[in-house]
Amino acid sequence: MGIVSWGFQGRSRRSDQKLPPGQYLTDDFPVLSAGPTPRVNRDRWEFVVATETGTRRRWTWPELLADVETAADYALVHAYGGYTTNLPLEDLLDGQAWIAYRYDGGDLAPEHGGPARLLVPHLYLWKSAKWVRGIQLLLEDEPGFWETAGYHDYGDPWREQRYQGD
Ligand SMILES: Nc1nc2c(c(=O)[nH]1)N[C@H]1C(S)=C(S)[C@@H](COP(=O)(O)O)O[C@H]1N2
Ligand SMILES: [Mo]
């Protein structure tokens, strides 16, 4: 198998007028990852926010999450397994983004990004890093894994910002 899972080839489709162009509603819980699923025990899991001045704050599972001082405009999200993705810090604030760790009454399964994944519903799903382990706050924007490979820097599905130049 290549680094990209079979799910990227697509599945049955149902169009919906209330979704951005090219998006389809599914009732199942598809899995799309660029590599193998990391299995991280909660007692070894940690979450790190690194600021532009070199300050690092680290939380264990029970300690998650508190205020951080920053003047940064950009965030580079890091995941266990090495995946990264970038977005404006603004897009992570004010309840627009979540760190999800439960699903359907149980802990979030490793395939779906557990112990915890980022969820940014207003941007294309590659911005929603599974197995999230930290956020690096930056004064200058820095591309992540797919953005380095040509995906759009921002990824607004309403504007179909799939690739650089869209
Ligand atoms: N850590 C990590 N997060 C990731 C990915 C990945 O390969 N590794 N793939 C991204 C991409 S491209 C997509 S489309 C979504 C897929 O999320 P899903 O597996 O829950 O459908 O996860 C995103 N988050
Ligand atoms: Mo994706």
Short mmCIF file of C-alpha atoms and ligand atoms in Angstrom, two decimals:
data_model
loop_
_atom_site.label_atom_id
_atom_site.label_comp_id
_atom_site.label_asym_id
_atom_site.label_seq_id
_atom_site.Cartn_x
_atom_site.Cartn_y
_atom_site.Cartn_z
CA MET A 1 0.00 0.00 0.00
CA GLY A 2 1.19 3.54 -0.74
CA ILE A 3 1.24 6.27 1.87
CA VAL A 4 -2.28 7.35 0.94
CA SER A 5 -5.13 5.11 2.11
CA TRP A 6 -7.75 3.62 -0.27
CA GLY A 7 -10.35 6.11 0.92
CA PHE A 8 -8.83 8.81 -1.28
CA GLN A 9 -10.26 7.05 -4.34
CA GLY A 10 -13.75 8.03 -3.29
CA ARG A 11 -16.92 6.22 -2.35
CA SER A 12 -20.63 6.37 -3.09
CA ARG A 13 -21.84 9.90 -3.52
CA ARG A 14 -24.95 11.83 -2.67
CA SER A 15 -25.05 15.54 -3.51
CA ASP A 16 -26.59 18.08 -1.17
CA GLN A 17 -27.35 21.72 -2.01
CA LYS A 18 -26.32 22.87 1.50
CA LEU A 19 -22.76 21.59 1.14
CA PRO A 20 -19.82 23.33 -0.59
CA PRO A 21 -19.29 22.31 -4.23
CA GLY A 22 -17.78 18.86 -4.60
CA GLN A 23 -18.70 17.83 -1.03
CA TYR A 24 -20.97 14.85 -0.27
CA LEU A 25 -22.90 13.74 2.78
CA THR A 26 -22.03 10.32 4.19
CA ASP A 27 -23.62 8.41 7.07
CA ASP A 28 -20.52 6.36 7.83
CA PHE A 29 -17.18 7.42 9.33
CA PRO A 30 -14.61 7.34 6.52
CA VAL A 31 -10.85 7.22 7.21
CA LEU A 32 -8.31 9.09 5.08
CA SER A 33 -4.72 9.16 6.35
CA ALA A 34 -1.35 9.74 4.73
CA GLY A 35 0.35 6.95 6.70
CA PRO A 36 -0.12 4.26 9.34
CA THR A 37 -2.33 4.96 12.39
CA PRO A 38 -0.22 5.92 15.46
CA ARG A 39 -1.41 4.16 18.64
CA VAL A 40 -0.73 6.59 21.49
CA ASN A 41 -1.70 5.68 25.05
CA ARG A 42 -3.42 8.48 26.95
CA ASP A 43 -0.97 8.21 29.85
CA ARG A 44 1.92 8.94 27.43
CA TRP A 45 0.08 11.48 25.27
CA GLU A 46 1.08 15.12 25.56
CA PHE A 47 0.06 18.36 23.87
CA VAL A 48 2.53 21.21 23.27
CA VAL A 49 1.96 24.83 22.28
CA ALA A 50 5.22 26.45 21.12
CA THR A 51 5.16 30.23 20.69
CA GLU A 52 7.18 32.45 18.35
CA THR A 53 9.44 33.49 21.25
CA GLY A 54 10.45 29.91 22.03
CA THR A 55 8.17 29.44 25.03
CA ARG A 56 6.74 25.94 25.26
CA ARG A 57 3.73 24.91 27.32
CA ARG A 58 3.04 21.23 27.68
CA TRP A 59 -0.08 19.47 28.89
CA THR A 60 -0.64 15.88 29.81
CA TRP A 61 -4.05 14.32 29.16
CA PRO A 62 -5.56 15.39 32.51
CA GLU A 63 -4.09 18.90 32.31
CA LEU A 64 -5.55 19.97 28.91
CA LEU A 65 -6.04 23.18 28.15
CA ALA A 66 -5.37 26.78 29.31
CA ASP A 67 -4.53 30.30 28.10
CA VAL A 68 -1.33 31.11 26.20
CA GLU A 69 0.18 34.56 25.55
CA THR A 70 1.06 35.16 21.90
CA ALA A 71 1.30 37.83 19.19
CA ALA A 72 1.41 35.19 16.43
CA ASP A 73 -0.98 35.19 13.46
CA TYR A 74 -0.33 31.64 12.22
CA ALA A 75 -0.48 28.14 13.61
CA LEU A 76 1.30 25.00 12.47
CA VAL A 77 -0.49 21.99 13.92
CA HIS A 78 1.64 18.90 14.66
CA ALA A 79 0.43 15.32 14.89
CA TYR A 80 1.88 12.07 16.17
CA GLY A 81 3.26 10.30 13.10
CA GLY A 82 4.71 13.52 11.68
CA TYR A 83 1.71 15.02 9.88
CA THR A 84 1.46 18.82 9.99
CA THR A 85 -1.01 21.39 8.69
CA ASN A 86 -1.06 25.19 8.84
CA LEU A 87 -3.83 27.68 9.34
CA PRO A 88 -4.35 31.23 10.56
CA LEU A 89 -4.51 31.25 14.37
CA GLU A 90 -7.80 33.16 14.04
CA ASP A 91 -9.44 30.07 12.53
CA LEU A 92 -8.72 28.06 15.68
CA LEU A 93 -10.32 30.58 18.06
CA ASP A 94 -13.79 31.48 19.32
CA GLY A 95 -15.25 27.99 19.13
CA GLN A 96 -14.55 27.53 15.41
CA ALA A 97 -12.25 24.57 16.03
CA TRP A 98 -12.32 21.71 18.50
CA ILE A 99 -10.02 19.10 19.85
CA ALA A 100 -12.25 16.05 19.66
CA TYR A 101 -11.56 13.08 21.91
CA ARG A 102 -14.96 11.34 22.17
CA TYR A 103 -17.22 9.94 19.49
CA ASP A 104 -20.57 8.17 19.67
CA GLY A 105 -20.39 7.71 23.45
CA GLY A 106 -16.85 6.34 23.56
CA ASP A 107 -13.21 7.38 23.33
CA LEU A 108 -12.14 8.50 19.85
CA ALA A 109 -10.63 5.41 18.16
CA PRO A 110 -7.05 5.54 16.82
CA GLU A 111 -8.21 5.19 13.17
CA HIS A 112 -10.23 8.37 13.60
CA GLY A 113 -7.40 10.30 15.26
CA GLY A 114 -7.61 9.27 18.91
CA PRO A 115 -6.67 9.98 21.62
CA ALA A 116 -7.48 13.44 20.21
CA ARG A 117 -7.86 15.10 16.82
CA LEU A 118 -8.31 18.64 15.65
CA LEU A 119 -11.64 19.39 13.98
CA VAL A 120 -12.01 22.57 11.91
CA PRO A 121 -15.42 22.17 10.27
CA HIS A 122 -15.28 25.32 8.13
CA LEU A 123 -12.10 24.27 6.26
CA TYR A 124 -11.28 21.24 4.09
CA LEU A 125 -10.68 18.21 6.27
CA TRP A 126 -6.93 17.99 5.68
CA LYS A 127 -6.70 20.91 8.16
CA SER A 128 -8.23 18.64 10.84
CA ALA A 129 -5.10 16.88 12.06
CA LYS A 130 -5.69 13.45 13.56
CA TRP A 131 -3.50 12.29 16.50
CA VAL A 132 -2.88 15.93 17.30
CA ARG A 133 0.04 16.58 19.64
CA GLY A 134 0.58 20.32 19.56
CA ILE A 135 0.31 23.72 17.97
CA GLN A 136 3.29 25.85 16.97
CA LEU A 137 2.42 29.56 16.94
CA LEU A 138 4.26 31.52 14.25
CA LEU A 139 4.66 35.14 13.13
CA GLU A 140 5.11 33.95 9.52
CA ASP A 141 2.94 31.34 7.81
CA GLU A 142 4.61 27.95 7.24
CA PRO A 143 3.12 25.23 5.00
CA GLY A 144 2.28 21.81 6.46
CA PHE A 145 2.39 18.32 4.91
CA TRP A 146 -0.19 18.66 2.12
CA GLU A 147 0.35 22.41 1.69
CA THR A 148 4.01 21.69 0.89
CA ALA A 149 2.78 19.19 -1.73
CA GLY A 150 0.63 21.83 -3.45
CA TYR A 151 -2.62 21.91 -1.48
CA HIS A 152 -4.11 25.34 -0.89
CA ASP A 153 -2.72 27.34 2.02
CA TYR A 154 -6.18 28.10 3.49
CA GLY A 155 -8.66 25.53 2.14
CA ASP A 156 -12.09 27.19 2.14
CA PRO A 157 -14.49 24.58 0.69
CA TRP A 158 -17.04 27.24 -0.35
CA ARG A 159 -14.36 28.78 -2.59
CA GLU A 160 -13.02 25.31 -3.60
CA GLN A 161 -9.53 26.21 -2.45
CA ARG A 162 -8.08 22.76 -3.09
CA TYR A 163 -4.71 23.55 -4.64
CA GLN A 164 -2.31 26.52 -4.66
CA GLY A 165 -3.72 29.06 -7.07
CA ASP A 166 -7.40 28.02 -6.61
N1 LIG B 1 -2.29 13.08 11.41
C1 LIG B 1 -2.97 13.10 10.25
N2 LIG B 1 -4.07 13.87 10.20
C2 LIG B 1 -4.77 13.90 9.07
C3 LIG B 1 -4.36 13.19 7.93
C4 LIG B 1 -3.20 12.41 8.01
O1 LIG B 1 -2.78 11.74 7.05
N3 LIG B 1 -2.54 12.38 9.20
N4 LIG B 1 -5.06 13.29 6.75
C5 LIG B 1 -5.85 14.50 6.59
C6 LIG B 1 -6.72 14.42 5.46
S1 LIG B 1 -6.03 14.73 3.95
C7 LIG B 1 -8.05 14.18 5.59
S2 LIG B 1 -9.04 14.20 4.21
C8 LIG B 1 -8.66 13.92 6.90
C9 LIG B 1 -9.42 12.63 6.88
O2 LIG B 1 -10.05 12.44 8.11
P1 LIG B 1 -10.81 11.06 8.38
O3 LIG B 1 -9.78 9.95 8.31
O4 LIG B 1 -11.44 11.19 9.72
O5 LIG B 1 -11.83 10.90 7.28
O6 LIG B 1 -7.71 13.85 7.94
C10 LIG B 1 -6.69 14.80 7.85
N5 LIG B 1 -5.89 14.69 9.04
MO MO B 2 -7.72 14.53 2.37
#
